[in-house]
Amino acid sequence: MADPQSNARPRAAAGAPTSGVIHVRTRLTADFTVVSNALAQRRGSAVTIGVAVYIQSLPSGTPVSIAALCAHFTEGEILISRALRELEAAGYLERRRERLPSGQIRTRTYFYDVPCGDRPRPARRPSRDQPVAPAVPEAAEEPQPSLSHTDDDTHTDADSDPRALAVLAALQRVDPRLLLTVREAARLAPAVSRWLAAGLHTVQIVKLLTEGLPDHFLTRPAGLLAYRLREAPLPAPPSAPASRGETPTVHPFQTCDSCDRAFRAPAPGRCRGCRSGSRLHAA
């Protein structure tokens, strides 16, 4: 006799949820990062959480500039910079500008697993015996030619000319090395606006800024672009309107008194053929 078969569904494991996610846990002993639930379950942008978890998983000293993050993620510069601003506003991220003994300005990034509003922040100038939160240094900013003869970093993308920002964003399509941060684009936008006001078109500006670039950049691309934008071109001379005397006068149609042919003349009379014929007969 055959073995008995049952059509009843197998019973679920005791305590398993009837809906929603079911976790299959694996105990990790290497290559893992501890992330707080406050960050992992933070409401808002998924890009912001992804950038935060990625930065938290990196070893100290790894560059986390906008350009470095754009090279890792598929999202563009705008979304990455927006995520960094959200993390900075929430207290997870802190960016400090510090001057080195050589005179260069370096941006140092501090990332907190717990928002710095909920824990003591490291002192600006800690003593030798005082532990400091691990700092992630970004690439040192090279000295750039000033566009307005002032070192003003207060410009933001909201204050800049949208047409100028569009021109600067189009540069990386011609040369991928010309990838700018939001702060760099805001600093270069006033000079591009002056070129636009001088009468240059977008295609002309992109051509002037991308032609003849060196094979290797010794500075950030923003420094090279600032150097090229330093001298604004001469505005194109306005086109002189045509004088009234150059406009030909169009006479109305008249009917010839002799042959009834239509011709243009300021007053009624005979056409040119009839006038020429009368002269020949008179001769």
PDB file of C-alpha atoms in Angstrom:
ATOM      1  CA  MET A   1       0.000   0.000   0.000  1.00  0.00           C
ATOM      2  CA  ALA A   2       1.246   3.493  -0.845  1.00  0.00           C
ATOM      3  CA  ASP A   3       2.260   5.891   1.888  1.00  0.00           C
ATOM      4  CA  PRO A   4      -0.509   8.335   2.905  1.00  0.00           C
ATOM      5  CA  GLN A   5      -0.177  11.872   1.503  1.00  0.00           C
ATOM      6  CA  SER A   6      -1.486  15.105   3.095  1.00  0.00           C
ATOM      7  CA  ASN A   7      -2.603  18.263   1.205  1.00  0.00           C
ATOM      8  CA  ALA A   8      -2.474  20.435   4.323  1.00  0.00           C
ATOM      9  CA  ARG A   9      -0.047  23.406   4.310  1.00  0.00           C
ATOM     10  CA  PRO A  10       3.034  23.054   6.529  1.00  0.00           C
ATOM     11  CA  ARG A  11       2.764  24.926   9.793  1.00  0.00           C
ATOM     12  CA  ALA A  12       4.860  28.101  10.137  1.00  0.00           C
ATOM     13  CA  ALA A  13       7.567  28.229  12.746  1.00  0.00           C
ATOM     14  CA  ALA A  14       6.359  29.378  16.092  1.00  0.00           C
ATOM     15  CA  GLY A  15       6.717  33.104  16.595  1.00  0.00           C
ATOM     16  CA  ALA A  16       7.213  33.951  12.859  1.00  0.00           C
ATOM     17  CA  PRO A  17       5.316  37.060  11.736  1.00  0.00           C
ATOM     18  CA  THR A  18       2.379  36.593   9.413  1.00  0.00           C
ATOM     19  CA  SER A  19       3.336  39.642   7.314  1.00  0.00           C
ATOM     20  CA  GLY A  20       6.205  42.013   6.769  1.00  0.00           C
ATOM     21  CA  VAL A  21       9.903  41.275   6.646  1.00  0.00           C
ATOM     22  CA  ILE A  22      11.380  38.120   8.149  1.00  0.00           C
ATOM     23  CA  HIS A  23      15.035  38.545   9.108  1.00  0.00           C
ATOM     24  CA  VAL A  24      17.565  35.843   8.383  1.00  0.00           C
ATOM     25  CA  ARG A  25      20.394  36.783  10.743  1.00  0.00           C
ATOM     26  CA  THR A  26      24.042  35.909  10.241  1.00  0.00           C
ATOM     27  CA  ARG A  27      26.583  36.621  12.950  1.00  0.00           C
ATOM     28  CA  LEU A  28      29.342  38.717  11.389  1.00  0.00           C
ATOM     29  CA  THR A  29      32.826  38.599  12.781  1.00  0.00           C
ATOM     30  CA  ALA A  30      34.603  40.858  10.227  1.00  0.00           C
ATOM     31  CA  ASP A  31      33.884  43.526   7.598  1.00  0.00           C
ATOM     32  CA  PHE A  32      30.824  45.040   9.277  1.00  0.00           C
ATOM     33  CA  THR A  33      29.818  48.450  10.624  1.00  0.00           C
ATOM     34  CA  VAL A  34      27.648  49.212  13.646  1.00  0.00           C
ATOM     35  CA  VAL A  35      24.953  51.712  12.698  1.00  0.00           C
ATOM     36  CA  SER A  36      22.488  53.190  15.147  1.00  0.00           C
ATOM     37  CA  ASN A  37      18.771  52.690  14.551  1.00  0.00           C
ATOM     38  CA  ALA A  38      18.309  56.446  14.818  1.00  0.00           C
ATOM     39  CA  LEU A  39      20.370  56.834  11.643  1.00  0.00           C
ATOM     40  CA  ALA A  40      19.288  53.691   9.774  1.00  0.00           C
ATOM     41  CA  GLN A  41      15.575  54.405  10.404  1.00  0.00           C
ATOM     42  CA  ARG A  42      15.842  58.173   9.891  1.00  0.00           C
ATOM     43  CA  ARG A  43      12.866  59.558   7.992  1.00  0.00           C
ATOM     44  CA  GLY A  44      13.615  61.466   4.824  1.00  0.00           C
ATOM     45  CA  SER A  45      15.929  60.873   1.891  1.00  0.00           C
ATOM     46  CA  ALA A  46      17.306  57.394   1.265  1.00  0.00           C
ATOM     47  CA  VAL A  47      20.334  59.029  -0.360  1.00  0.00           C
ATOM     48  CA  THR A  48      21.136  60.794   2.908  1.00  0.00           C
ATOM     49  CA  ILE A  49      21.045  57.537   4.865  1.00  0.00           C
ATOM     50  CA  GLY A  50      23.114  55.752   2.224  1.00  0.00           C
ATOM     51  CA  VAL A  51      25.798  58.464   2.219  1.00  0.00           C
ATOM     52  CA  ALA A  52      25.896  58.449   6.024  1.00  0.00           C
ATOM     53  CA  VAL A  53      26.277  54.666   6.278  1.00  0.00           C
ATOM     54  CA  TYR A  54      28.945  54.685   3.565  1.00  0.00           C
ATOM     55  CA  ILE A  55      30.978  57.403   5.311  1.00  0.00           C
ATOM     56  CA  GLN A  56      30.626  55.624   8.648  1.00  0.00           C
ATOM     57  CA  SER A  57      31.968  52.393   7.103  1.00  0.00           C
ATOM     58  CA  LEU A  58      35.126  54.042   5.695  1.00  0.00           C
ATOM     59  CA  PRO A  59      38.443  53.979   7.545  1.00  0.00           C
ATOM     60  CA  SER A  60      39.774  57.242   8.942  1.00  0.00           C
ATOM     61  CA  GLY A  61      41.642  59.297   6.370  1.00  0.00           C
ATOM     62  CA  THR A  62      39.487  58.308   3.383  1.00  0.00           C
ATOM     63  CA  PRO A  63      38.499  61.331   1.234  1.00  0.00           C
ATOM     64  CA  VAL A  64      34.771  62.109   1.468  1.00  0.00           C
ATOM     65  CA  SER A  65      34.599  65.196  -0.709  1.00  0.00           C
ATOM     66  CA  ILE A  66      31.661  65.650  -3.067  1.00  0.00           C
ATOM     67  CA  ALA A  67      33.824  64.581  -5.999  1.00  0.00           C
ATOM     68  CA  ALA A  68      34.945  61.416  -4.164  1.00  0.00           C
ATOM     69  CA  LEU A  69      31.350  60.517  -3.221  1.00  0.00           C
ATOM     70  CA  CYS A  70      30.130  61.153  -6.777  1.00  0.00           C
ATOM     71  CA  ALA A  71      32.810  58.768  -8.029  1.00  0.00           C
ATOM     72  CA  HIS A  72      31.373  56.024  -5.778  1.00  0.00           C
ATOM     73  CA  PHE A  73      27.610  56.618  -6.048  1.00  0.00           C
ATOM     74  CA  THR A  74      25.499  56.858  -9.186  1.00  0.00           C
ATOM     75  CA  GLU A  75      23.719  59.945  -7.844  1.00  0.00           C
ATOM     76  CA  GLY A  76      24.899  63.320  -9.103  1.00  0.00           C
ATOM     77  CA  GLU A  77      26.541  66.238  -7.384  1.00  0.00           C
ATOM     78  CA  ILE A  78      23.288  67.967  -6.420  1.00  0.00           C
ATOM     79  CA  LEU A  79      21.852  64.977  -4.517  1.00  0.00           C
ATOM     80  CA  ILE A  80      25.183  64.193  -2.832  1.00  0.00           C
ATOM     81  CA  SER A  81      25.709  67.781  -1.684  1.00  0.00           C
ATOM     82  CA  ARG A  82      22.107  67.935  -0.443  1.00  0.00           C
ATOM     83  CA  ALA A  83      22.669  64.746   1.588  1.00  0.00           C
ATOM     84  CA  LEU A  84      25.815  66.197   3.180  1.00  0.00           C
ATOM     85  CA  ARG A  85      23.947  69.374   4.123  1.00  0.00           C
ATOM     86  CA  GLU A  86      21.167  67.321   5.741  1.00  0.00           C
ATOM     87  CA  LEU A  87      23.684  65.290   7.737  1.00  0.00           C
ATOM     88  CA  GLU A  88      25.436  68.479   8.776  1.00  0.00           C
ATOM     89  CA  ALA A  89      22.159  70.062   9.886  1.00  0.00           C
ATOM     90  CA  ALA A  90      21.221  66.913  11.828  1.00  0.00           C
ATOM     91  CA  GLY A  91      24.560  66.922  13.685  1.00  0.00           C
ATOM     92  CA  TYR A  92      26.068  63.777  12.174  1.00  0.00           C
ATOM     93  CA  LEU A  93      28.594  65.664  10.045  1.00  0.00           C
ATOM     94  CA  GLU A  94      30.864  68.594  10.792  1.00  0.00           C
ATOM     95  CA  ARG A  95      33.186  70.308   8.313  1.00  0.00           C
ATOM     96  CA  ARG A  96      35.920  72.610   9.597  1.00  0.00           C
ATOM     97  CA  ARG A  97      38.261  74.823   7.606  1.00  0.00           C
ATOM     98  CA  GLU A  98      41.706  74.805   9.206  1.00  0.00           C
ATOM     99  CA  ARG A  99      44.820  76.647   8.120  1.00  0.00           C
ATOM    100  CA  LEU A 100      48.013  74.583   7.866  1.00  0.00           C
ATOM    101  CA  PRO A 101      51.463  75.933   8.849  1.00  0.00           C
ATOM    102  CA  SER A 102      52.175  76.226   5.108  1.00  0.00           C
ATOM    103  CA  GLY A 103      49.306  78.702   4.760  1.00  0.00           C
ATOM    104  CA  GLN A 104      46.982  76.393   2.819  1.00  0.00           C
ATOM    105  CA  ILE A 105      43.387  75.902   3.886  1.00  0.00           C
ATOM    106  CA  ARG A 106      42.315  72.306   4.514  1.00  0.00           C
ATOM    107  CA  THR A 107      38.763  71.101   5.089  1.00  0.00           C
ATOM    108  CA  ARG A 108      38.540  68.408   7.763  1.00  0.00           C
ATOM    109  CA  THR A 109      35.384  66.323   8.059  1.00  0.00           C
ATOM    110  CA  TYR A 110      34.214  64.864  11.384  1.00  0.00           C
ATOM    111  CA  PHE A 111      31.478  62.197  11.349  1.00  0.00           C
ATOM    112  CA  TYR A 112      29.619  61.258  14.559  1.00  0.00           C
ATOM    113  CA  ASP A 113      27.864  57.923  15.032  1.00  0.00           C
ATOM    114  CA  VAL A 114      25.661  59.840  17.486  1.00  0.00           C
ATOM    115  CA  PRO A 115      24.666  63.421  16.503  1.00  0.00           C
ATOM    116  CA  CYS A 116      27.003  65.935  18.045  1.00  0.00           C
ATOM    117  CA  GLY A 117      24.019  67.672  19.630  1.00  0.00           C
ATOM    118  CA  ASP A 118      23.580  64.606  21.837  1.00  0.00           C
ATOM    119  CA  ARG A 119      27.238  64.274  22.859  1.00  0.00           C
ATOM    120  CA  PRO A 120      30.121  66.594  23.773  1.00  0.00           C
ATOM    121  CA  ARG A 121      31.833  67.991  20.686  1.00  0.00           C
ATOM    122  CA  PRO A 122      35.644  67.810  20.443  1.00  0.00           C
ATOM    123  CA  ALA A 123      37.487  70.962  21.352  1.00  0.00           C
ATOM    124  CA  ARG A 124      38.700  73.164  18.540  1.00  0.00           C
ATOM    125  CA  ARG A 125      42.289  72.996  19.818  1.00  0.00           C
ATOM    126  CA  PRO A 126      42.629  69.794  21.886  1.00  0.00           C
ATOM    127  CA  SER A 127      45.580  69.186  24.117  1.00  0.00           C
ATOM    128  CA  ARG A 128      48.054  66.406  23.458  1.00  0.00           C
ATOM    129  CA  ASP A 129      46.502  64.172  26.133  1.00  0.00           C
ATOM    130  CA  GLN A 130      42.917  64.742  25.053  1.00  0.00           C
ATOM    131  CA  PRO A 131      41.485  62.164  22.580  1.00  0.00           C
ATOM    132  CA  VAL A 132      39.971  63.568  19.433  1.00  0.00           C
ATOM    133  CA  ALA A 133      37.262  62.160  17.194  1.00  0.00           C
ATOM    134  CA  PRO A 134      38.819  60.642  14.060  1.00  0.00           C
ATOM    135  CA  ALA A 135      39.092  63.270  11.369  1.00  0.00           C
ATOM    136  CA  VAL A 136      38.670  62.501   7.689  1.00  0.00           C
ATOM    137  CA  PRO A 137      40.741  65.045   5.740  1.00  0.00           C
ATOM    138  CA  GLU A 138      39.629  65.999   2.298  1.00  0.00           C
ATOM    139  CA  ALA A 139      41.921  67.137  -0.472  1.00  0.00           C
ATOM    140  CA  ALA A 140      43.675  70.393   0.311  1.00  0.00           C
ATOM    141  CA  GLU A 141      42.208  73.343  -1.513  1.00  0.00           C
ATOM    142  CA  GLU A 142      44.715  74.999  -3.776  1.00  0.00           C
ATOM    143  CA  PRO A 143      44.890  78.795  -3.775  1.00  0.00           C
ATOM    144  CA  GLN A 144      42.603  80.016  -6.542  1.00  0.00           C
ATOM    145  CA  PRO A 145      42.631  83.300  -8.424  1.00  0.00           C
ATOM    146  CA  SER A 146      40.014  85.536  -6.891  1.00  0.00           C
ATOM    147  CA  LEU A 147      37.236  86.678  -9.165  1.00  0.00           C
ATOM    148  CA  SER A 148      36.183  89.683  -7.122  1.00  0.00           C
ATOM    149  CA  HIS A 149      39.541  90.290  -5.354  1.00  0.00           C
ATOM    150  CA  THR A 150      38.002  88.991  -2.115  1.00  0.00           C
ATOM    151  CA  ASP A 151      38.057  85.561  -0.519  1.00  0.00           C
ATOM    152  CA  ASP A 152      34.304  85.273  -0.131  1.00  0.00           C
ATOM    153  CA  ASP A 153      32.762  81.814   0.265  1.00  0.00           C
ATOM    154  CA  THR A 154      29.309  83.078   1.229  1.00  0.00           C
ATOM    155  CA  HIS A 155      27.883  82.458  -2.248  1.00  0.00           C
ATOM    156  CA  THR A 156      25.443  79.576  -2.524  1.00  0.00           C
ATOM    157  CA  ASP A 157      23.768  77.952  -5.485  1.00  0.00           C
ATOM    158  CA  ALA A 158      20.502  79.670  -4.509  1.00  0.00           C
ATOM    159  CA  ASP A 159      22.133  83.104  -4.906  1.00  0.00           C
ATOM    160  CA  SER A 160      23.779  82.360  -8.263  1.00  0.00           C
ATOM    161  CA  ASP A 161      22.531  83.002 -11.777  1.00  0.00           C
ATOM    162  CA  PRO A 162      20.808  79.798 -12.992  1.00  0.00           C
ATOM    163  CA  ARG A 163      22.135  80.395 -16.527  1.00  0.00           C
ATOM    164  CA  ALA A 164      25.708  80.600 -15.243  1.00  0.00           C
ATOM    165  CA  LEU A 165      25.272  77.412 -13.183  1.00  0.00           C
ATOM    166  CA  ALA A 166      23.913  75.641 -16.276  1.00  0.00           C
ATOM    167  CA  VAL A 167      27.012  76.678 -18.251  1.00  0.00           C
ATOM    168  CA  LEU A 168      29.326  75.381 -15.503  1.00  0.00           C
ATOM    169  CA  ALA A 169      27.400  72.114 -15.261  1.00  0.00           C
ATOM    170  CA  ALA A 170      27.767  71.621 -19.030  1.00  0.00           C
ATOM    171  CA  LEU A 171      31.575  71.695 -18.814  1.00  0.00           C
ATOM    172  CA  GLN A 172      31.857  68.156 -17.446  1.00  0.00           C
ATOM    173  CA  ARG A 173      30.020  66.849 -20.518  1.00  0.00           C
ATOM    174  CA  VAL A 174      32.921  68.102 -22.633  1.00  0.00           C
ATOM    175  CA  ASP A 175      35.650  67.109 -20.165  1.00  0.00           C
ATOM    176  CA  PRO A 176      34.677  64.825 -17.226  1.00  0.00           C
ATOM    177  CA  ARG A 177      37.611  66.240 -15.240  1.00  0.00           C
ATOM    178  CA  LEU A 178      35.758  69.576 -14.933  1.00  0.00           C
ATOM    179  CA  LEU A 179      33.476  68.264 -12.185  1.00  0.00           C
ATOM    180  CA  LEU A 180      32.759  71.117  -9.766  1.00  0.00           C
ATOM    181  CA  THR A 181      31.290  71.149  -6.293  1.00  0.00           C
ATOM    182  CA  VAL A 182      28.276  73.286  -5.472  1.00  0.00           C
ATOM    183  CA  ARG A 183      30.469  75.780  -3.591  1.00  0.00           C
ATOM    184  CA  GLU A 184      32.953  76.006  -6.469  1.00  0.00           C
ATOM    185  CA  ALA A 185      30.187  76.558  -9.012  1.00  0.00           C
ATOM    186  CA  ALA A 186      28.650  79.286  -6.849  1.00  0.00           C
ATOM    187  CA  ARG A 187      32.046  80.993  -6.603  1.00  0.00           C
ATOM    188  CA  LEU A 188      32.596  80.883 -10.392  1.00  0.00           C
ATOM    189  CA  ALA A 189      29.027  81.811 -11.380  1.00  0.00           C
ATOM    190  CA  PRO A 190      29.427  85.642 -11.092  1.00  0.00           C
ATOM    191  CA  ALA A 191      32.285  85.604 -13.623  1.00  0.00           C
ATOM    192  CA  VAL A 192      30.258  83.470 -16.036  1.00  0.00           C
ATOM    193  CA  SER A 193      27.345  85.893 -15.614  1.00  0.00           C
ATOM    194  CA  ARG A 194      29.629  88.746 -16.693  1.00  0.00           C
ATOM    195  CA  TRP A 195      30.566  86.804 -19.819  1.00  0.00           C
ATOM    196  CA  LEU A 196      26.885  86.228 -20.583  1.00  0.00           C
ATOM    197  CA  ALA A 197      26.144  89.919 -20.053  1.00  0.00           C
ATOM    198  CA  ALA A 198      28.998  90.734 -22.458  1.00  0.00           C
ATOM    199  CA  GLY A 199      27.081  89.008 -25.238  1.00  0.00           C
ATOM    200  CA  LEU A 200      28.738  85.555 -25.330  1.00  0.00           C
ATOM    201  CA  HIS A 201      26.544  82.535 -25.913  1.00  0.00           C
ATOM    202  CA  THR A 202      26.662  79.336 -23.884  1.00  0.00           C
ATOM    203  CA  VAL A 203      28.422  77.397 -26.651  1.00  0.00           C
ATOM    204  CA  GLN A 204      31.086  80.100 -26.948  1.00  0.00           C
ATOM    205  CA  ILE A 205      31.769  80.128 -23.187  1.00  0.00           C
ATOM    206  CA  VAL A 206      32.015  76.328 -22.999  1.00  0.00           C
ATOM    207  CA  LYS A 207      34.422  76.349 -25.945  1.00  0.00           C
ATOM    208  CA  LEU A 208      36.635  79.052 -24.415  1.00  0.00           C
ATOM    209  CA  LEU A 209      36.784  77.252 -21.053  1.00  0.00           C
ATOM    210  CA  THR A 210      37.459  73.740 -22.400  1.00  0.00           C
ATOM    211  CA  GLU A 211      39.802  74.312 -25.342  1.00  0.00           C
ATOM    212  CA  GLY A 212      43.523  73.679 -24.865  1.00  0.00           C
ATOM    213  CA  LEU A 213      43.296  72.187 -21.360  1.00  0.00           C
ATOM    214  CA  PRO A 214      46.489  70.536 -20.043  1.00  0.00           C
ATOM    215  CA  ASP A 215      46.771  66.764 -19.853  1.00  0.00           C
ATOM    216  CA  HIS A 216      47.233  66.906 -16.066  1.00  0.00           C
ATOM    217  CA  PHE A 217      45.740  69.415 -13.637  1.00  0.00           C
ATOM    218  CA  LEU A 218      48.087  70.677 -10.949  1.00  0.00           C
ATOM    219  CA  THR A 219      45.180  72.218  -9.020  1.00  0.00           C
ATOM    220  CA  ARG A 220      41.466  71.700  -8.660  1.00  0.00           C
ATOM    221  CA  PRO A 221      39.630  72.370 -11.958  1.00  0.00           C
ATOM    222  CA  ALA A 222      37.907  75.325 -10.294  1.00  0.00           C
ATOM    223  CA  GLY A 223      41.282  77.088  -9.999  1.00  0.00           C
ATOM    224  CA  LEU A 224      41.973  76.647 -13.706  1.00  0.00           C
ATOM    225  CA  LEU A 225      38.506  77.863 -14.672  1.00  0.00           C
ATOM    226  CA  ALA A 226      38.837  80.868 -12.349  1.00  0.00           C
ATOM    227  CA  TYR A 227      42.090  81.793 -14.071  1.00  0.00           C
ATOM    228  CA  ARG A 228      40.428  81.682 -17.494  1.00  0.00           C
ATOM    229  CA  LEU A 229      37.408  83.619 -16.267  1.00  0.00           C
ATOM    230  CA  ARG A 230      39.486  86.358 -14.661  1.00  0.00           C
ATOM    231  CA  GLU A 231      39.486  88.585 -17.751  1.00  0.00           C
ATOM    232  CA  ALA A 232      35.980  89.356 -18.967  1.00  0.00           C
ATOM    233  CA  PRO A 233      35.713  89.740 -22.771  1.00  0.00           C
ATOM    234  CA  LEU A 234      34.814  93.034 -24.394  1.00  0.00           C
ATOM    235  CA  PRO A 235      31.085  93.404 -25.031  1.00  0.00           C
ATOM    236  CA  ALA A 236      30.009  93.148 -28.646  1.00  0.00           C
ATOM    237  CA  PRO A 237      29.266  96.569 -30.203  1.00  0.00           C
ATOM    238  CA  PRO A 238      25.544  97.187 -30.637  1.00  0.00           C
ATOM    239  CA  SER A 239      24.329  96.890 -34.205  1.00  0.00           C
ATOM    240  CA  ALA A 240      23.493 100.328 -35.674  1.00  0.00           C
ATOM    241  CA  PRO A 241      19.866 100.620 -36.822  1.00  0.00           C
ATOM    242  CA  ALA A 242      19.350 101.246 -40.538  1.00  0.00           C
ATOM    243  CA  SER A 243      18.775 104.894 -41.375  1.00  0.00           C
ATOM    244  CA  ARG A 244      15.500 105.925 -42.906  1.00  0.00           C
ATOM    245  CA  GLY A 245      17.223 107.180 -46.036  1.00  0.00           C
ATOM    246  CA  GLU A 246      18.451 103.674 -46.858  1.00  0.00           C
ATOM    247  CA  THR A 247      14.923 102.270 -46.972  1.00  0.00           C
ATOM    248  CA  PRO A 248      13.713 102.192 -50.613  1.00  0.00           C
ATOM    249  CA  THR A 249      10.494 104.027 -51.341  1.00  0.00           C
ATOM    250  CA  VAL A 250       7.741 101.864 -52.858  1.00  0.00           C
ATOM    251  CA  HIS A 251       5.409 103.903 -55.126  1.00  0.00           C
ATOM    252  CA  PRO A 252       1.789 102.911 -55.715  1.00  0.00           C
ATOM    253  CA  PHE A 253       0.559 101.349 -58.940  1.00  0.00           C
ATOM    254  CA  GLN A 254      -0.674 103.771 -61.635  1.00  0.00           C
ATOM    255  CA  THR A 255      -2.489 103.116 -64.941  1.00  0.00           C
ATOM    256  CA  CYS A 256      -0.829 104.481 -68.089  1.00  0.00           C
ATOM    257  CA  ASP A 257      -2.946 107.153 -69.783  1.00  0.00           C
ATOM    258  CA  SER A 258      -1.871 105.885 -73.244  1.00  0.00           C
ATOM    259  CA  CYS A 259      -1.764 102.062 -73.103  1.00  0.00           C
ATOM    260  CA  ASP A 260      -3.595 101.302 -69.840  1.00  0.00           C
ATOM    261  CA  ARG A 261      -0.504  99.377 -68.603  1.00  0.00           C
ATOM    262  CA  ALA A 262       0.085  99.255 -64.816  1.00  0.00           C
ATOM    263  CA  PHE A 263       3.300 100.795 -63.513  1.00  0.00           C
ATOM    264  CA  ARG A 264       4.621 102.239 -60.258  1.00  0.00           C
ATOM    265  CA  ALA A 265       4.902 106.020 -60.030  1.00  0.00           C
ATOM    266  CA  PRO A 266       4.284 108.724 -57.446  1.00  0.00           C
ATOM    267  CA  ALA A 267       1.542 110.325 -59.625  1.00  0.00           C
ATOM    268  CA  PRO A 268      -0.685 109.306 -62.585  1.00  0.00           C
ATOM    269  CA  GLY A 269       0.725 109.667 -66.121  1.00  0.00           C
ATOM    270  CA  ARG A 270       2.230 107.537 -68.851  1.00  0.00           C
ATOM    271  CA  CYS A 271       4.470 104.498 -68.440  1.00  0.00           C
ATOM    272  CA  ARG A 272       8.164 104.480 -69.343  1.00  0.00           C
ATOM    273  CA  GLY A 273       7.553 102.734 -72.679  1.00  0.00           C
ATOM    274  CA  CYS A 274       5.034 105.305 -73.812  1.00  0.00           C
ATOM    275  CA  ARG A 275       7.279 108.149 -72.717  1.00  0.00           C
ATOM    276  CA  SER A 276      10.241 106.618 -74.611  1.00  0.00           C
ATOM    277  CA  GLY A 277       8.112 106.115 -77.710  1.00  0.00           C
ATOM    278  CA  SER A 278       6.942 109.690 -77.670  1.00  0.00           C
ATOM    279  CA  ARG A 279      10.571 110.861 -77.478  1.00  0.00           C
ATOM    280  CA  LEU A 280      11.497 108.725 -80.503  1.00  0.00           C
ATOM    281  CA  HIS A 281       8.613 110.081 -82.584  1.00  0.00           C
ATOM    282  CA  ALA A 282       9.536 113.615 -81.597  1.00  0.00           C
ATOM    283  CA  ALA A 283      13.143 113.014 -82.702  1.00  0.00           C
TER     284      ALA A 283
END
